[in-house]
Short mmCIF file of C-alpha atoms and ligand atoms in Angstrom, two decimals:
data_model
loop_
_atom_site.label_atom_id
_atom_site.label_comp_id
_atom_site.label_asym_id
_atom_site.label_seq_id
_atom_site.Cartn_x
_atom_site.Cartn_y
_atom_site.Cartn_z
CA UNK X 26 -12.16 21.06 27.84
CA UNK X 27 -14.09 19.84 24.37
CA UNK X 28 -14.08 16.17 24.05
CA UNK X 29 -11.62 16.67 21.23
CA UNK X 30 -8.89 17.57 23.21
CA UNK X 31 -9.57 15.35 26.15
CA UNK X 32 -9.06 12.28 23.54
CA UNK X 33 -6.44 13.50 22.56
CA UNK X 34 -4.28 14.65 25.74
CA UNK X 35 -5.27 10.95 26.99
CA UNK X 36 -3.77 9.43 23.91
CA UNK X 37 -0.54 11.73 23.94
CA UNK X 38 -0.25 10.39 27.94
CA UNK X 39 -0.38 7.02 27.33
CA UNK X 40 0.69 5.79 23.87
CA UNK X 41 4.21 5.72 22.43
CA UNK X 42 4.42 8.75 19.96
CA UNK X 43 5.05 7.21 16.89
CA UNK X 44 2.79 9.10 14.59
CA UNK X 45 1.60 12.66 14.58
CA UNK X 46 -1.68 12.76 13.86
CA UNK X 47 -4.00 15.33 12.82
CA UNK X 48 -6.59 16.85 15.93
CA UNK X 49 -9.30 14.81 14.93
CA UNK X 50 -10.77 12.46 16.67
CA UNK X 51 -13.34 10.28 14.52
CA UNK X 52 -16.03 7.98 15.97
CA UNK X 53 -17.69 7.05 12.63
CA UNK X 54 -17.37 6.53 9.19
CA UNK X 55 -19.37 5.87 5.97
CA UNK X 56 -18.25 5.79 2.40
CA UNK X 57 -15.91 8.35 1.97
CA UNK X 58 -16.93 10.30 5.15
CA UNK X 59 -15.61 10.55 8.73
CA UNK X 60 -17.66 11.62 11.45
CA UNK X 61 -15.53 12.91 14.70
CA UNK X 62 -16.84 12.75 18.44
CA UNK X 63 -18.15 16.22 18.32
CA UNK X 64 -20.55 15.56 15.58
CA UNK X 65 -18.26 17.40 12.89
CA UNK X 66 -18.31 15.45 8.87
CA UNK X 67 -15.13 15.11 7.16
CA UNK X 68 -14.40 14.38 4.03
CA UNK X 69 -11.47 11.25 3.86
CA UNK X 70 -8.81 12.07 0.72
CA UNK X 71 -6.73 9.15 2.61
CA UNK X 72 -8.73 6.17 2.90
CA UNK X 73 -6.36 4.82 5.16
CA UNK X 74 -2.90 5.41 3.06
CA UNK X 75 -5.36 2.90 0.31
CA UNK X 76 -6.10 0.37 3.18
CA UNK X 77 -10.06 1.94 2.65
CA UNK X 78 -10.33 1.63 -1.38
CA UNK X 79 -13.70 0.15 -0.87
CA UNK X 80 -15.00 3.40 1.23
CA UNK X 81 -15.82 3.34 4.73
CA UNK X 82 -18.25 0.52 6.28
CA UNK X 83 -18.89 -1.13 2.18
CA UNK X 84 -22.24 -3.04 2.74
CA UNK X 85 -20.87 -6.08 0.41
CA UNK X 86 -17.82 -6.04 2.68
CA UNK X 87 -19.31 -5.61 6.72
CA UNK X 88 -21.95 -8.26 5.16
CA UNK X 89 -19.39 -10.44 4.25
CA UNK X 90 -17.83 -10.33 7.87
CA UNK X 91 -20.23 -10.19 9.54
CA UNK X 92 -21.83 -13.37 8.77
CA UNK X 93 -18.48 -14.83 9.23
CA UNK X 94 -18.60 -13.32 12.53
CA UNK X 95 -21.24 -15.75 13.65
CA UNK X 96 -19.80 -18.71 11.58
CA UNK X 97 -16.08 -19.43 12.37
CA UNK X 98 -13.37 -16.38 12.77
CA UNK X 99 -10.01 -18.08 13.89
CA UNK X 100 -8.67 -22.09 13.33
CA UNK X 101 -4.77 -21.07 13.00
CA UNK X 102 -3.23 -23.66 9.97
CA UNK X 103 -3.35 -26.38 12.61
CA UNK X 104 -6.50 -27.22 10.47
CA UNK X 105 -8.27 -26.48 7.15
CA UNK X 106 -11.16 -24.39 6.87
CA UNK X 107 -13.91 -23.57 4.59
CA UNK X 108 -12.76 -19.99 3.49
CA UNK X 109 -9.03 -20.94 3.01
CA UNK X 110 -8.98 -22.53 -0.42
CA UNK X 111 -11.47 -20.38 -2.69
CA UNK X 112 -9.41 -17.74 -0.81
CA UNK X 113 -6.38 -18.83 -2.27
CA UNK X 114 -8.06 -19.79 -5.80
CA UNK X 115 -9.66 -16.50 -6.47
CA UNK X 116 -6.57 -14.64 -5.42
CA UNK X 117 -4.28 -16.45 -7.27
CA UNK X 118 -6.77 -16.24 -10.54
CA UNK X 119 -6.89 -12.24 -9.88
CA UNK X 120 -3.45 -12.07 -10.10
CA UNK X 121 -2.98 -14.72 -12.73
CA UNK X 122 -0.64 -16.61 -10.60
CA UNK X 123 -0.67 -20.63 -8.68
CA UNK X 124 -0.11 -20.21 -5.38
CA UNK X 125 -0.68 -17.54 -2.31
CA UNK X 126 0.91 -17.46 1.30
CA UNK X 127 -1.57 -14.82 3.15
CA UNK X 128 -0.12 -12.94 5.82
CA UNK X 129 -1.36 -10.31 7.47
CA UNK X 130 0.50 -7.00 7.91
CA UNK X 131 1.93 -5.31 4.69
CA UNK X 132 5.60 -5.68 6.61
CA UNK X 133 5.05 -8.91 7.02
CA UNK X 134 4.32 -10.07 3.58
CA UNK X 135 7.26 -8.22 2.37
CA UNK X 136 9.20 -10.13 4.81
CA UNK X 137 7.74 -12.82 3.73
CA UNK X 138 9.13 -11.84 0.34
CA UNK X 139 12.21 -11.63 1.04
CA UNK X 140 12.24 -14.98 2.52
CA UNK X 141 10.84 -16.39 -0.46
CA UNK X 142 13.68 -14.61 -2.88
CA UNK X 143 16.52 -15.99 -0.46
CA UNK X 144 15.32 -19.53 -0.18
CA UNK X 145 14.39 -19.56 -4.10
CA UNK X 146 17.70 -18.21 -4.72
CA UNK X 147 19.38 -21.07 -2.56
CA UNK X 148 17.56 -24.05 -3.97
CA UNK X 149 16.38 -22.81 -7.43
CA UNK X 150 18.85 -20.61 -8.60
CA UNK X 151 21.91 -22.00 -6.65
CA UNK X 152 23.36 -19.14 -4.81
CA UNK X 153 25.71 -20.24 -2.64
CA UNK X 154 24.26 -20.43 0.93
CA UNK X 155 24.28 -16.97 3.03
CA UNK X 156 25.30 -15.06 0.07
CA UNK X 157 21.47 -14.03 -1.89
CA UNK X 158 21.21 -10.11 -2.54
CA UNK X 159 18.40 -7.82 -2.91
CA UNK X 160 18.39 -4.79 -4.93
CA UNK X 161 16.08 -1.91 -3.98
CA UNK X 162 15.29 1.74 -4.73
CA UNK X 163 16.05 4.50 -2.78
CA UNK X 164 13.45 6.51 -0.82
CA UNK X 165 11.42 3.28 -0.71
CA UNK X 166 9.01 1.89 1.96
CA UNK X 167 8.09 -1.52 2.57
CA UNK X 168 7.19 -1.43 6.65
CA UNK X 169 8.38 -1.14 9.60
CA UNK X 170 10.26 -4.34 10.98
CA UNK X 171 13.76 -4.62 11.34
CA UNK X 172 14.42 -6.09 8.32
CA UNK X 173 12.85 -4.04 5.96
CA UNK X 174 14.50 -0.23 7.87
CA UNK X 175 17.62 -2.34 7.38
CA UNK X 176 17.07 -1.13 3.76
CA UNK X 177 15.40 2.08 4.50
CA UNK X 178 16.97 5.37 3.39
CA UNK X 179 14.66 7.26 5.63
CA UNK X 180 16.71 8.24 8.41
CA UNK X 181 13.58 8.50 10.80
CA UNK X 182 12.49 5.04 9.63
CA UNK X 183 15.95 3.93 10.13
CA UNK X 184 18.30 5.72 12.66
CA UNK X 185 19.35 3.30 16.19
CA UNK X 186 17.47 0.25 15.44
CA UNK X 187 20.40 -1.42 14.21
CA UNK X 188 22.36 -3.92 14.22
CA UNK X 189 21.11 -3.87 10.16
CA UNK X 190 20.00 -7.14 8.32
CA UNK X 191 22.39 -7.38 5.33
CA UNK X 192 21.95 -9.21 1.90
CA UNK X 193 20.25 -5.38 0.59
CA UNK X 194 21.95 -3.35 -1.72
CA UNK X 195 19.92 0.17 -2.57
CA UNK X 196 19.84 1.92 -5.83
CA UNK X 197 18.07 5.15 -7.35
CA UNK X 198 14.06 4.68 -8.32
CA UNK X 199 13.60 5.00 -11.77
CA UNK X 200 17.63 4.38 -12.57
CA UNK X 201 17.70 1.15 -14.88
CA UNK X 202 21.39 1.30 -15.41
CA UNK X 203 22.34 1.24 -11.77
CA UNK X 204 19.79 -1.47 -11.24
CA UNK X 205 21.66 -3.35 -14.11
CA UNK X 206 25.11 -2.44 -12.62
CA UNK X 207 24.11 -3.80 -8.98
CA UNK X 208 22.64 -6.92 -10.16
CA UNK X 209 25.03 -9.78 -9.99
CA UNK X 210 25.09 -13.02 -9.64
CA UNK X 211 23.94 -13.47 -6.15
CA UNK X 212 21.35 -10.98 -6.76
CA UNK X 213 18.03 -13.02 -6.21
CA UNK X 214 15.79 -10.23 -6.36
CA UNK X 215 14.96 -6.58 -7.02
CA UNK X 216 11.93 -5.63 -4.59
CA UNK X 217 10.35 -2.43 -5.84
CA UNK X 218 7.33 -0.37 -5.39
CA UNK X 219 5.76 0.46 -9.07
CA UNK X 220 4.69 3.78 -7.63
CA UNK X 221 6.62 5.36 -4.69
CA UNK X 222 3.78 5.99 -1.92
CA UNK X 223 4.85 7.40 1.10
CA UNK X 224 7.94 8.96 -0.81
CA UNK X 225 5.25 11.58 -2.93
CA UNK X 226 3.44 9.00 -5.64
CA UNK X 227 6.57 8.82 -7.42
CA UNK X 228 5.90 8.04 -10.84
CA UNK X 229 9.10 6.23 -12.17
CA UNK X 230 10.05 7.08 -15.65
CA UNK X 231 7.88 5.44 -18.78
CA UNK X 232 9.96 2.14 -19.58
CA UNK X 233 11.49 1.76 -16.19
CA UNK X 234 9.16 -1.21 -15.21
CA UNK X 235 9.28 -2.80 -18.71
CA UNK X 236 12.89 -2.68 -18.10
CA UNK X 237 13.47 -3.78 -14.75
CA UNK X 238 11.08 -6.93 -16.10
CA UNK X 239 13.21 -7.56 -19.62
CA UNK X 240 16.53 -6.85 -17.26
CA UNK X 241 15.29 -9.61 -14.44
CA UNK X 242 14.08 -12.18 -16.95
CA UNK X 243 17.29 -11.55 -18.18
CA UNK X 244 19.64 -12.15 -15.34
CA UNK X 245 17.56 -15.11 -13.74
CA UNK X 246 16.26 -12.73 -10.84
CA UNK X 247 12.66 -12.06 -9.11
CA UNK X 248 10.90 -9.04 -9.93
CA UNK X 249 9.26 -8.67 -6.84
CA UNK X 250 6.28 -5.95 -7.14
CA UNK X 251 5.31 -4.17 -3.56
CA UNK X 252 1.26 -3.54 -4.55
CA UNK X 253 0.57 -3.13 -1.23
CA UNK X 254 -0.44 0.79 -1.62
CA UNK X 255 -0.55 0.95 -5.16
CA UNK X 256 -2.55 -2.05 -6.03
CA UNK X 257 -6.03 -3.38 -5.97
CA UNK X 258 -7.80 -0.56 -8.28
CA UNK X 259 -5.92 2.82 -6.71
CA UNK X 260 -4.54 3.48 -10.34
CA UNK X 261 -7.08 2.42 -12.55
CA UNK X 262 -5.90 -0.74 -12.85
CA UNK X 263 -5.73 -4.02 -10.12
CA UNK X 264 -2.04 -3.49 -10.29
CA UNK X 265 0.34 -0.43 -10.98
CA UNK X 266 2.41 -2.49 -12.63
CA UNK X 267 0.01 -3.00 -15.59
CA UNK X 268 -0.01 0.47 -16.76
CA UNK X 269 3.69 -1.03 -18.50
CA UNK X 270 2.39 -3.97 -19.62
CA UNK X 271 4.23 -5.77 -16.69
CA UNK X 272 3.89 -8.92 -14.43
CA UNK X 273 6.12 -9.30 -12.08
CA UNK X 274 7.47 -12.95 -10.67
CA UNK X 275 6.19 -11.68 -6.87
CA UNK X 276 3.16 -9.43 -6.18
CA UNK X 277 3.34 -8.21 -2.67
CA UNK X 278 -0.61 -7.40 -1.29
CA UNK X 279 -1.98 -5.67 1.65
CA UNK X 280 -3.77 -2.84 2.39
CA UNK X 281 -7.16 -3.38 0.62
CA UNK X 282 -6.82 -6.29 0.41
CA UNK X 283 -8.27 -6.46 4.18
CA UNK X 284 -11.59 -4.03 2.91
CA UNK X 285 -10.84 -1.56 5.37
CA UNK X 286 -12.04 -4.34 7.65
CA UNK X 287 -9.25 -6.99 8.74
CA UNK X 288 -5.35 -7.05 8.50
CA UNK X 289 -5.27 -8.99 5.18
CA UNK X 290 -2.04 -9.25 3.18
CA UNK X 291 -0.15 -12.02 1.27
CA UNK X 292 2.51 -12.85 -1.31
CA UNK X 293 1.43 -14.66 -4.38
CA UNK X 294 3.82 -16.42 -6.86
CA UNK X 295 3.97 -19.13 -9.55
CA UNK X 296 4.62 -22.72 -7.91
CA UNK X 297 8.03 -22.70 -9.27
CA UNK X 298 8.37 -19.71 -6.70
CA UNK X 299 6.62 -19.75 -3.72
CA UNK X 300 6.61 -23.91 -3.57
CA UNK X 301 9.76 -23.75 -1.91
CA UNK X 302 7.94 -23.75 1.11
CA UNK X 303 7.73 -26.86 2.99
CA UNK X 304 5.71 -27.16 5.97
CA UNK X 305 7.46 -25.32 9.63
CA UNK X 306 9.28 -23.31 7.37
CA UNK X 307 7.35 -19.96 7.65
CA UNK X 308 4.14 -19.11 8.98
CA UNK X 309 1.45 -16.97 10.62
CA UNK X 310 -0.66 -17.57 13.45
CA UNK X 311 -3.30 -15.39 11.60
CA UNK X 312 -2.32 -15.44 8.58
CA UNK X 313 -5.11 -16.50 6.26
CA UNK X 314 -7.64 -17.04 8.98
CA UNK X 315 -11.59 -17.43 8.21
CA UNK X 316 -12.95 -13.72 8.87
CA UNK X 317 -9.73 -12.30 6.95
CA UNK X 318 -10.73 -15.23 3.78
CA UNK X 319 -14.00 -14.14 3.97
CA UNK X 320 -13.19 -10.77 3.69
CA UNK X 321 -10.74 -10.84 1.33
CA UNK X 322 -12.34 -12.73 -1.21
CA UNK X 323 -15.27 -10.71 -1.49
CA UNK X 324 -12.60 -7.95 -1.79
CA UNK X 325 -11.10 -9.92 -4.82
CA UNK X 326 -15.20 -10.86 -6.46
CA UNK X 327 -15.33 -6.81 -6.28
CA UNK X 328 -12.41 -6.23 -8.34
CA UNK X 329 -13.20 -8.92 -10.72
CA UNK X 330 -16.10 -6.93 -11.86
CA UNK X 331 -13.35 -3.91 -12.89
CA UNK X 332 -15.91 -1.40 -11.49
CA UNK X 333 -13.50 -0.10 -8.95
CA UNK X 334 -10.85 0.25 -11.67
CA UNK X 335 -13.09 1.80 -13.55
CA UNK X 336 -14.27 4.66 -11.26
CA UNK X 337 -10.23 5.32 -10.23
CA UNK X 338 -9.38 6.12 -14.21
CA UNK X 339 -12.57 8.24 -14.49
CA UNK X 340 -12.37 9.90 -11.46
CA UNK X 341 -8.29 9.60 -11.74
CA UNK X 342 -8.27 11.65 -15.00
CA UNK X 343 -10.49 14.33 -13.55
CA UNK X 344 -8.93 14.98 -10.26
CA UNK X 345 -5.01 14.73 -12.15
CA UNK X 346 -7.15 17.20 -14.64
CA UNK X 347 -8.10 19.82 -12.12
CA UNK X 348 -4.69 19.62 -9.68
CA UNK X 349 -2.96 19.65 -13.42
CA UNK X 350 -4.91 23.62 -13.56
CA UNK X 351 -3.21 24.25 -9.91
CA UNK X 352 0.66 23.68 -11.64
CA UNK X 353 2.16 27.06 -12.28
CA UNK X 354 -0.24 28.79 -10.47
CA UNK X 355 2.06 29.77 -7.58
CA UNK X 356 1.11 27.39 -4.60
CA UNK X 357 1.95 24.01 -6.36
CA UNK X 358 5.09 23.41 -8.07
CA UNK X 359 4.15 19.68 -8.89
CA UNK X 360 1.65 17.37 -9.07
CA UNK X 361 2.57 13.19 -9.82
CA UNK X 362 0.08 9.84 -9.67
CA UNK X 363 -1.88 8.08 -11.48
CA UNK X 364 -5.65 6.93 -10.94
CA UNK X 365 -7.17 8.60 -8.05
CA UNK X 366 -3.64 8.99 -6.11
CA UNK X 367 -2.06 12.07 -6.23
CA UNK X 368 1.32 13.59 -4.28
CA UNK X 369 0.93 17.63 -4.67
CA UNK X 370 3.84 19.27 -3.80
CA UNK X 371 3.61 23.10 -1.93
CA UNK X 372 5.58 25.67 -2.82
CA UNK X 373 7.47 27.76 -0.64
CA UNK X 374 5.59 29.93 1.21
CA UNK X 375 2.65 28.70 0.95
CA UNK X 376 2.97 26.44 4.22
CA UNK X 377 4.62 22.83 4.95
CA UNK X 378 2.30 19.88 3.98
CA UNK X 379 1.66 19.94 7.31
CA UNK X 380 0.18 22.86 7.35
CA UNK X 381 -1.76 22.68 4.31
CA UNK X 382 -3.34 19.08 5.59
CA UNK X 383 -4.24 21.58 8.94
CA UNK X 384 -5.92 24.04 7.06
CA UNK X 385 -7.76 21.30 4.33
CA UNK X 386 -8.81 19.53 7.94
CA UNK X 387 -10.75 23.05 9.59
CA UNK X 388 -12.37 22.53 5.92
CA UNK X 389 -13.56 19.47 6.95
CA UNK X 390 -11.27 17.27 4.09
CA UNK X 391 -8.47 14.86 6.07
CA UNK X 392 -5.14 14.20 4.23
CA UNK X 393 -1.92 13.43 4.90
CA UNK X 394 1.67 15.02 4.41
CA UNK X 395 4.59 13.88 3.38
CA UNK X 396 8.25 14.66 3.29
CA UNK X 397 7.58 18.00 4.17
CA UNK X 398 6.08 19.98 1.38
CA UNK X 399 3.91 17.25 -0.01
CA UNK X 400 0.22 16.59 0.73
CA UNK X 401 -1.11 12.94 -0.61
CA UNK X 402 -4.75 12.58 -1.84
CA UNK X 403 -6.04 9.35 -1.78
CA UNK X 404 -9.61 9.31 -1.43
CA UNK X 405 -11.93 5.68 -1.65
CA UNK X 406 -12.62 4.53 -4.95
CA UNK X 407 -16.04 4.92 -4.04
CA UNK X 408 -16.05 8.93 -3.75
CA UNK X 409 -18.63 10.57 -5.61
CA UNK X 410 -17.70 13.01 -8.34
CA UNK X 411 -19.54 15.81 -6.56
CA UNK X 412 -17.77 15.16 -2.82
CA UNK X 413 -14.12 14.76 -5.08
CA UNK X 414 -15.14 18.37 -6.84
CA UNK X 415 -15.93 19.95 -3.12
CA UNK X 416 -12.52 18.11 -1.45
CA UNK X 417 -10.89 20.24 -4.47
CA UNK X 418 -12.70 23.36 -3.92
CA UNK X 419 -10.92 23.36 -0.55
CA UNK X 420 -7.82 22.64 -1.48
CA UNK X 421 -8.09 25.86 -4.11
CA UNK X 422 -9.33 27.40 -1.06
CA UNK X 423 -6.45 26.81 1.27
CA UNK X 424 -4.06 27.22 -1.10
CA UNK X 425 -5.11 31.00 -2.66
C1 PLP A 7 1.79 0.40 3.96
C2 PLP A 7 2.85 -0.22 3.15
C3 PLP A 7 3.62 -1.29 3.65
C4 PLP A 7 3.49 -1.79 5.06
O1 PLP A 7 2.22 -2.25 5.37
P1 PLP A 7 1.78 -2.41 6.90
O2 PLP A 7 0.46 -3.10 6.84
O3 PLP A 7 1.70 -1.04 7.50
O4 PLP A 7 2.83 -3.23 7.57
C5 PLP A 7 4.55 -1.86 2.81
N1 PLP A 7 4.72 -1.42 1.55
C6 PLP A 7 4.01 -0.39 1.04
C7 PLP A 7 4.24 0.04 -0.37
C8 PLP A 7 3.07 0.25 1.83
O5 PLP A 7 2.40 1.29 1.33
#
């Protein structure tokens, strides 16, 4: 029995099967490569679904924990501490906002979102009390808690953990007149994702974020923006939601925002927003503790410099260049995304995404499916040009 498949018959015995994962089992990692217990290299096109933008083990970012490490890791918000506030600053000033409430699961930030829109829809906008509405897209995802499957059109995501919450109301991505039509005037927010992650990098139409922005300015409602995938440099830019010339009231952050290193995610808002908070009304254990500051924030000096951004547009263009070639060509019927995030969709007979993402893996490249028929490529921003062209040369090579 390899040592492969002993790690992984343990783990199918004694952990609840909520993901599938591919048979590898890695025991290191550097930059964008994965090394697995039997010595084999892989190349990552995940980077932890964007969680990893910064590359496996990023000197600036293990330094920058580590020497937390030895300093001060955990106070709780009993007390202040040293990290918390240019934490805050620099986060806020990234996002060109005032104020941040760090979290520290992507779920739990867009919880926290949610109870930001209610309560600002309550005591700003005057909505009488246990009637606030939130519009969402279709085919979304924004976590797993029981809150956000209540609004969930996945039926795996979904299906017997009800009773739901209410208060959602869900409407087709990319559909600005049924967006307008379900907005009323209990509607507090509309909570979308500017790119559709796990649903295939769904692209929504040009003008649809412009116009869910002119349409929620409009109607007195938060445009809350769910970065936590497609933020932070992914698309070329340190949000999605720039590419239309769009801020949005609420960012929603997670992901990279952690480095790869710590659970790091917040919500960040004008005051006139997020200072409906009053102390004992929400909270986090966790949330916002020293080694997750530290982290962060050298997270946020790193996209200050644009480099990152940079290096996902170059690299972006290329890779949407050269899966562009694959269109038409038999195996791939489409190809969406921006940056260097891609959703490549299989055709028929030429194996489930599942199968593809098995045959890229005995190739040595990891990515993941989707839906099906879709493989996601999402490699760290920190990929060289030469590993991308090789992680391409493999797909071609699985897929002739
Ligand atoms: C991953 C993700 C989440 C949930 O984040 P977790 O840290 O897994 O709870 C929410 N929204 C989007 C868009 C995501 O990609």
């Amino acid at each position: 029995m390899s040592t492969t498949a002993d790690a992984i018959r343990s783990a199918d015995a004694h952990s609840a099967h909520t993901y599938h994962p591919l048979p590898v089992v890695v025991a290191s990692a550097e930059g964008a490569w994965m090394t697995d217990v039997e010595g084999r290299r892989y190349l990552d096109m995940l980077a932890g679904y964007s969680a990893l933008n910064f590359g496996h083990g990023n000197r600036r970012l293990i330094d920058a924990a580590r020497s937390q490490l030895e300093r001060v890791t955990l106070t709780s918000r009993a007390f202040h501490h040293d990290r918390f506030a240019d934490f805050c600053t620099e986060l806020a000033a990234l996002c060109g906002k005032e104020m941040v409430l760090p979290m520290n699961t992507g779920a739990e930030a867009v919880e926290t979102a949610v109870k930001t829109a209610r309560k600002w829809g309550y005591e700003v906008k005057g909505v009488p009390d246990g009637h606030a509405k939130i519009v969402v897209a279709a085919d979304n995802f924004h976590g797993r808690t029981t809150t956000v499957v209540s609004f969930s059109t996945d039926h795996d995501a979904r299906d017997h953990f009800g009773p739901y919450t209410p208060g959602f109301e869900i409407v087709p991505y990319g559909d600005l007149t049924a967006l307008s039509h379900a907005v009323t005037e209990n509607t507090v927010a509309v909570l979308l994702e500017p790119i559709q992650g796990e649903a295939g990098v769904l692209v929504p139409p040009a003008g649809y974020l412009s116009g869910v922005r002119e349409l929620t300015r409009e109607r007195n409602v938060l445009f809350m923006a769910d970065e936590i995938q497609s933020g932070l440099g992914r698309t070329g830019k340190t949000f999605a939601c720039e590419h239309e010339g769009v801020v949005p009231d609420v960012y929603i952050l997670g992901k990279a925002l952690g480095g790869g290193v710590v659970p790091v995610s917040a919500v960040v808002a004008d005051r006139d927003v997020l200072g409906v908070f009053r102390p004992g009304q929400h909270g986090s254990t966790f949330g916002g503790n020293p080694l997750a500051c530290a982290v962060a924030l050298e997270v946020v000096a790193m996209l200050r410099s644009g480099e990152f951004q940079q290096r996902a547009t170059e690299l972006g263009d290329h890779l949407h260049h050269e899966l562009g070639l694959l269109v038409g060509g038999g195996a791939v019927t489409a190809v969406r995304g921006r940056g260097l995030w891609a959703g490549v969709d299989i055709a028929p007979g030429h194996g489930t995404g599942r199968e593809v993402s098995e045959r890229l893996m005995d190739r040595r490249v990891l990515v993941k499916d989707t839906h099906g028929s879709t493989i996601r490529l999402a490699p760290p921003l920190v990929i060289s040009k030469e590993d991308l062209d090789w992680g391409l040369d493999q797909l071609r090579a699985v897929l002739a």
